[in-house]
Short mmCIF file of C-alpha atoms in Angstrom, two decimals:
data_model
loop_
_atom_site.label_atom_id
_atom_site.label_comp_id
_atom_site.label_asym_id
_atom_site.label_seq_id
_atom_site.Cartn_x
_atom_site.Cartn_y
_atom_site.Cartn_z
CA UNK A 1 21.91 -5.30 12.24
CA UNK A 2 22.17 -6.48 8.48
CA UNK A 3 21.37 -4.23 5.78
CA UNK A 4 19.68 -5.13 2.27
CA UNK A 5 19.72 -2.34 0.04
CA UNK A 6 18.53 -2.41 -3.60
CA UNK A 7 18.18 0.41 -5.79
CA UNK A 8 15.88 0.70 -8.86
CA UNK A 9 14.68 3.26 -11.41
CA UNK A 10 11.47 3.26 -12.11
CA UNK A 11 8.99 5.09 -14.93
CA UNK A 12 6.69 7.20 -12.22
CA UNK A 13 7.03 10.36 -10.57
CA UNK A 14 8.55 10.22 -6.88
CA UNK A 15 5.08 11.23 -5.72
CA UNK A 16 3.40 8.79 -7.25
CA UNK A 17 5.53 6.13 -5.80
CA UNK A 18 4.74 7.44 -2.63
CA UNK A 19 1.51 7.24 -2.79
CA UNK A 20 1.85 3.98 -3.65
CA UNK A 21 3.47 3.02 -0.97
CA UNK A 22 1.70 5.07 1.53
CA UNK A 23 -1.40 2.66 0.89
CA UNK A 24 -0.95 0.02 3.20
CA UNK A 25 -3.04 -2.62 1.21
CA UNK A 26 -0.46 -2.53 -1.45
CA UNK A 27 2.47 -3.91 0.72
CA UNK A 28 1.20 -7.50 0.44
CA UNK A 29 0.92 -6.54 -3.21
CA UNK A 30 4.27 -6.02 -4.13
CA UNK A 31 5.88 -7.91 -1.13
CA UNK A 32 5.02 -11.66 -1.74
CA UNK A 33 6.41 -13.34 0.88
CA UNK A 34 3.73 -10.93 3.43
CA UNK A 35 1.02 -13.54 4.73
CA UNK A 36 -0.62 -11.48 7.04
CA UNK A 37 -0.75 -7.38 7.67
CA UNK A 38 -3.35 -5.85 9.78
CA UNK A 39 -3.82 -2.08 10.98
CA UNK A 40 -3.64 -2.01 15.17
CA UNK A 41 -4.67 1.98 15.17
CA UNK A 42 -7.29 3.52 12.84
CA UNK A 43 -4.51 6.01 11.66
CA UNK A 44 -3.45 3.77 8.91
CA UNK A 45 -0.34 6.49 7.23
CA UNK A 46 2.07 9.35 8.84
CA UNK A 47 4.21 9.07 11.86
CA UNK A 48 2.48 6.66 14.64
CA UNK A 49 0.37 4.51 12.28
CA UNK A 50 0.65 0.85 13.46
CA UNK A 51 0.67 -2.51 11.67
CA UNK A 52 0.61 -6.30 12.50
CA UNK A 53 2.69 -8.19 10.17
CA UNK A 54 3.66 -11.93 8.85
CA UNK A 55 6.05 -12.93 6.97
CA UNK A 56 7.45 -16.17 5.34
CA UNK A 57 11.02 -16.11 4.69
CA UNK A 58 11.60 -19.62 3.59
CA UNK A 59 11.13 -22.18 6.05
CA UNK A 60 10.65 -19.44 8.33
CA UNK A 61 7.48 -17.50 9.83
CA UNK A 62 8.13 -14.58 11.70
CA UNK A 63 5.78 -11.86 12.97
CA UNK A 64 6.36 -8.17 13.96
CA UNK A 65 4.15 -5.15 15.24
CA UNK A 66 5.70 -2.39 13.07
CA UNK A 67 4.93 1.59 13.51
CA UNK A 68 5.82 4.21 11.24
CA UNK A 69 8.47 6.19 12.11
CA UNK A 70 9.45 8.58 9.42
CA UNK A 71 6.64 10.38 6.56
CA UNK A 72 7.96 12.37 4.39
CA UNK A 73 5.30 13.39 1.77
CA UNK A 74 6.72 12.28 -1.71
CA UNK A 75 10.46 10.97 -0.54
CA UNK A 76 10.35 8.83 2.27
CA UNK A 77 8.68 6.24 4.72
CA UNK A 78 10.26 4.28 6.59
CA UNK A 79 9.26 1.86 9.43
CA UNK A 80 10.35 0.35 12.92
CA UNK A 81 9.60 -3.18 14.41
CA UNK A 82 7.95 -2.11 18.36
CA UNK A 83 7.54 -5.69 19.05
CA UNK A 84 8.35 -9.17 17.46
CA UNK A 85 11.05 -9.68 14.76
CA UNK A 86 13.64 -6.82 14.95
CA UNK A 87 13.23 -4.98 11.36
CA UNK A 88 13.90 -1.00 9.95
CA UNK A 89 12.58 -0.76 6.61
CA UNK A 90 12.91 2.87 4.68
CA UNK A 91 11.76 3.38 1.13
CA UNK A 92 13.16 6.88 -0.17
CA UNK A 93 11.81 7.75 -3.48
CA UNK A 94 14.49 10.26 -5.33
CA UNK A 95 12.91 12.45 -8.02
CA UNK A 96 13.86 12.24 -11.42
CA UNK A 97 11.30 14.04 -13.58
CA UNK A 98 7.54 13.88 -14.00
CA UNK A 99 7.99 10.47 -15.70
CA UNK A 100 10.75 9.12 -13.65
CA UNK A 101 12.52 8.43 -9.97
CA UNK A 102 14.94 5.99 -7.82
CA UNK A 103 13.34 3.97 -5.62
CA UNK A 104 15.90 3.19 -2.30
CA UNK A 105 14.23 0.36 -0.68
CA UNK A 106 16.23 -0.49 2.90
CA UNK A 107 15.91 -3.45 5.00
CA UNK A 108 18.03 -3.74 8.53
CA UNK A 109 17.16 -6.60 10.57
CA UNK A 110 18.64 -7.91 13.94
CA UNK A 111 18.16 -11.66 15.00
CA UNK A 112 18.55 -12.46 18.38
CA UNK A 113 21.93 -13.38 20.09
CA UNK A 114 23.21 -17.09 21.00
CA UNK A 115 23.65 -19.88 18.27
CA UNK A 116 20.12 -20.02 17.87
CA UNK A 117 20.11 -16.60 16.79
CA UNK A 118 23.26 -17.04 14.49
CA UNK A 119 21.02 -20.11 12.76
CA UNK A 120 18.23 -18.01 12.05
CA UNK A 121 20.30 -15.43 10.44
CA UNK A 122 22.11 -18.16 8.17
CA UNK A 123 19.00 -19.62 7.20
CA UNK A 124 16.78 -16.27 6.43
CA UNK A 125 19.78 -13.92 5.27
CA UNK A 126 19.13 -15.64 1.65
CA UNK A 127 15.71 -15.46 1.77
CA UNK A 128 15.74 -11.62 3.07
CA UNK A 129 17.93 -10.54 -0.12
CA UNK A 130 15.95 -12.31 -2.48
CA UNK A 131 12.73 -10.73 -1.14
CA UNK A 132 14.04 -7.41 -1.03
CA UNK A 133 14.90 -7.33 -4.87
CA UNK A 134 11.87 -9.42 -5.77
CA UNK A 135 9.70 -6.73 -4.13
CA UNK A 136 11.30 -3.93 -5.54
CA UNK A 137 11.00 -5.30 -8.93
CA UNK A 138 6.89 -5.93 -8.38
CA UNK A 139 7.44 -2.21 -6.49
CA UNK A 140 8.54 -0.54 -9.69
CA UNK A 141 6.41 -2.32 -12.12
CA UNK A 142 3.25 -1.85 -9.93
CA UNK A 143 4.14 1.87 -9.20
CA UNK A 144 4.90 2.97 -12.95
CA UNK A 145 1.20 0.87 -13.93
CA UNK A 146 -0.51 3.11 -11.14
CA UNK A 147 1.35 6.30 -12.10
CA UNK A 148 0.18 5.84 -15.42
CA UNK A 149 -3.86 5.28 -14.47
CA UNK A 150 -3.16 8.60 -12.43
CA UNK A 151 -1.79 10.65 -14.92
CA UNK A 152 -4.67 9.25 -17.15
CA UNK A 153 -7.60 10.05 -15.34
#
Protein backbone atom coordinates (compact mmCIF):
# COMPACT_ATOMS: atom_id res chain seq x y z
CA UNK A 1 0.00 0.00 0.00
CA UNK A 2 1.12 3.78 -0.34
CA UNK A 3 0.61 6.09 2.38
CA UNK A 4 -0.27 10.00 2.12
CA UNK A 5 -0.11 11.58 5.32
CA UNK A 6 -0.56 15.34 5.94
CA UNK A 7 -0.80 16.96 9.13
CA UNK A 8 -2.48 20.34 9.89
CA UNK A 9 -3.45 22.54 12.85
CA UNK A 10 -6.44 23.90 12.76
CA UNK A 11 -8.53 26.77 14.97
CA UNK A 12 -11.53 24.25 16.29
CA UNK A 13 -11.87 21.99 19.04
CA UNK A 14 -11.09 18.16 18.23
CA UNK A 15 -14.82 17.60 18.72
CA UNK A 16 -15.87 19.89 16.54
CA UNK A 17 -13.78 18.56 13.80
CA UNK A 18 -15.31 15.43 14.34
CA UNK A 19 -18.40 16.31 13.95
CA UNK A 20 -17.54 17.69 10.98
CA UNK A 21 -16.36 14.96 9.59
CA UNK A 22 -18.81 12.55 10.93
CA UNK A 23 -21.42 14.29 8.49
CA UNK A 24 -21.13 12.50 5.46
CA UNK A 25 -22.49 15.35 3.16
CA UNK A 26 -19.47 17.34 4.00
CA UNK A 27 -16.87 14.90 2.40
CA UNK A 28 -17.65 16.13 -1.13
CA UNK A 29 -17.32 19.50 0.57
CA UNK A 30 -13.95 19.57 1.51
CA UNK A 31 -12.74 16.72 -0.86
CA UNK A 32 -13.03 18.21 -4.44
CA UNK A 33 -11.99 15.73 -6.54
CA UNK A 34 -15.37 13.39 -4.92
CA UNK A 35 -17.96 13.23 -7.94
CA UNK A 36 -20.24 10.96 -6.54
CA UNK A 37 -20.96 9.60 -2.69
CA UNK A 38 -24.08 7.83 -1.83
CA UNK A 39 -25.20 6.05 1.55
CA UNK A 40 -25.84 1.99 0.74
CA UNK A 41 -27.30 1.44 4.57
CA UNK A 42 -29.58 3.93 6.37
CA UNK A 43 -26.92 3.98 9.25
CA UNK A 44 -25.10 6.83 7.72
CA UNK A 45 -22.05 7.25 10.96
CA UNK A 46 -20.34 4.65 13.57
CA UNK A 47 -18.81 1.36 12.81
CA UNK A 48 -20.76 -0.48 9.75
CA UNK A 49 -22.11 2.65 8.00
CA UNK A 50 -21.66 2.17 4.21
CA UNK A 51 -20.90 4.52 1.31
CA UNK A 52 -20.69 4.47 -2.56
CA UNK A 53 -18.00 6.63 -3.76
CA UNK A 54 -16.37 8.41 -7.05
CA UNK A 55 -13.57 9.89 -7.46
CA UNK A 56 -11.52 11.79 -10.17
CA UNK A 57 -7.92 11.64 -9.71
CA UNK A 58 -6.73 13.25 -12.86
CA UNK A 59 -7.38 11.48 -15.91
CA UNK A 60 -8.60 8.86 -13.76
CA UNK A 61 -12.20 7.73 -12.42
CA UNK A 62 -12.26 5.24 -9.92
CA UNK A 63 -15.11 4.00 -7.71
CA UNK A 64 -15.16 2.21 -4.28
CA UNK A 65 -17.90 0.87 -1.77
CA UNK A 66 -16.28 2.09 1.49
CA UNK A 67 -17.57 1.07 5.22
CA UNK A 68 -16.57 2.54 8.33
CA UNK A 69 -14.38 0.76 10.25
CA UNK A 70 -13.18 2.67 13.23
CA UNK A 71 -15.56 5.67 15.39
CA UNK A 72 -14.09 7.08 17.89
CA UNK A 73 -16.29 9.95 19.24
CA UNK A 74 -14.10 13.20 19.00
CA UNK A 75 -10.54 11.53 17.75
CA UNK A 76 -10.94 9.28 15.06
CA UNK A 77 -12.75 7.79 11.89
CA UNK A 78 -11.35 6.04 9.70
CA UNK A 79 -12.60 4.00 6.66
CA UNK A 80 -12.03 0.72 4.53
CA UNK A 81 -12.65 0.13 0.72
CA UNK A 82 -15.14 -3.51 0.80
CA UNK A 83 -15.27 -3.40 -2.86
CA UNK A 84 -13.78 -1.37 -5.86
CA UNK A 85 -10.57 0.74 -5.59
CA UNK A 86 -8.41 -0.54 -2.65
CA UNK A 87 -8.32 2.63 -0.12
CA UNK A 88 -7.85 3.07 4.10
CA UNK A 89 -8.52 6.50 4.95
CA UNK A 90 -8.24 7.58 8.92
CA UNK A 91 -8.73 11.13 10.09
CA UNK A 92 -7.51 11.40 13.88
CA UNK A 93 -8.29 14.68 15.33
CA UNK A 94 -5.61 15.40 18.36
CA UNK A 95 -6.88 17.89 20.95
CA UNK A 96 -5.27 20.99 21.54
CA UNK A 97 -7.55 23.25 23.57
CA UNK A 98 -11.12 24.48 23.23
CA UNK A 99 -9.96 26.68 20.30
CA UNK A 100 -7.51 24.39 18.75
CA UNK A 101 -6.42 20.62 17.42
CA UNK A 102 -4.20 18.52 14.76
CA UNK A 103 -5.95 17.14 12.21
CA UNK A 104 -4.01 13.57 10.93
CA UNK A 105 -5.63 12.92 7.71
CA UNK A 106 -4.27 9.23 6.26
CA UNK A 107 -4.65 7.85 2.91
CA UNK A 108 -3.24 4.08 2.03
CA UNK A 109 -4.15 2.87 -1.26
CA UNK A 110 -3.22 -0.42 -3.14
CA UNK A 111 -3.46 -0.62 -7.06
CA UNK A 112 -3.64 -3.79 -8.52
CA UNK A 113 -0.57 -5.96 -9.54
CA UNK A 114 0.92 -6.39 -13.25
CA UNK A 115 2.20 -3.33 -15.36
CA UNK A 116 -1.15 -2.17 -15.67
CA UNK A 117 -1.34 -1.80 -12.10
CA UNK A 118 2.23 -0.17 -11.82
CA UNK A 119 0.73 2.55 -14.61
CA UNK A 120 -2.09 3.42 -12.61
CA UNK A 121 -0.06 4.03 -9.61
CA UNK A 122 2.45 6.34 -11.65
CA UNK A 123 -0.23 8.22 -13.10
CA UNK A 124 -2.62 8.77 -9.82
CA UNK A 125 0.26 8.80 -7.08
CA UNK A 126 0.52 12.74 -8.03
CA UNK A 127 -2.86 13.31 -8.13
CA UNK A 128 -3.52 11.31 -4.65
CA UNK A 129 -0.89 13.69 -2.76
CA UNK A 130 -2.16 16.72 -4.13
CA UNK A 131 -5.74 15.82 -3.11
CA UNK A 132 -4.86 14.79 0.19
CA UNK A 133 -3.29 18.27 1.15
CA UNK A 134 -5.83 20.18 -0.92
CA UNK A 135 -8.57 18.55 1.20
CA UNK A 136 -7.05 19.02 4.34
CA UNK A 137 -6.54 22.60 3.71
CA UNK A 138 -10.58 23.07 2.68
CA UNK A 139 -10.83 20.42 5.95
CA UNK A 140 -9.33 22.93 8.33
CA UNK A 141 -10.74 26.06 6.97
CA UNK A 142 -14.29 24.54 6.72
CA UNK A 143 -13.99 22.93 10.26
CA UNK A 144 -12.65 26.15 12.18
CA UNK A 145 -15.83 28.28 10.08
CA UNK A 146 -18.28 25.54 11.55
CA UNK A 147 -16.65 25.45 15.00
CA UNK A 148 -17.10 28.96 15.17
CA UNK A 149 -21.15 29.02 14.13
CA UNK A 150 -21.24 26.28 16.98
CA UNK A 151 -19.66 27.97 19.60
CA UNK A 152 -21.88 30.99 18.50
CA UNK A 153 -25.18 29.73 18.69
Amino acid sequence: MTEVKIVADCAASAESAFAYVDDYQHLPKFINEISAFTPLTEQVEGVGATFDGTIQLGPITLHSTIEIVRHEPGYAIGVKSIKGFEIESTFLFHDRGEEACTIDAIVDYRVPGGLAGKLLGKTIEPFVKLAVKSSTHHLVTQVAEFHATRANA
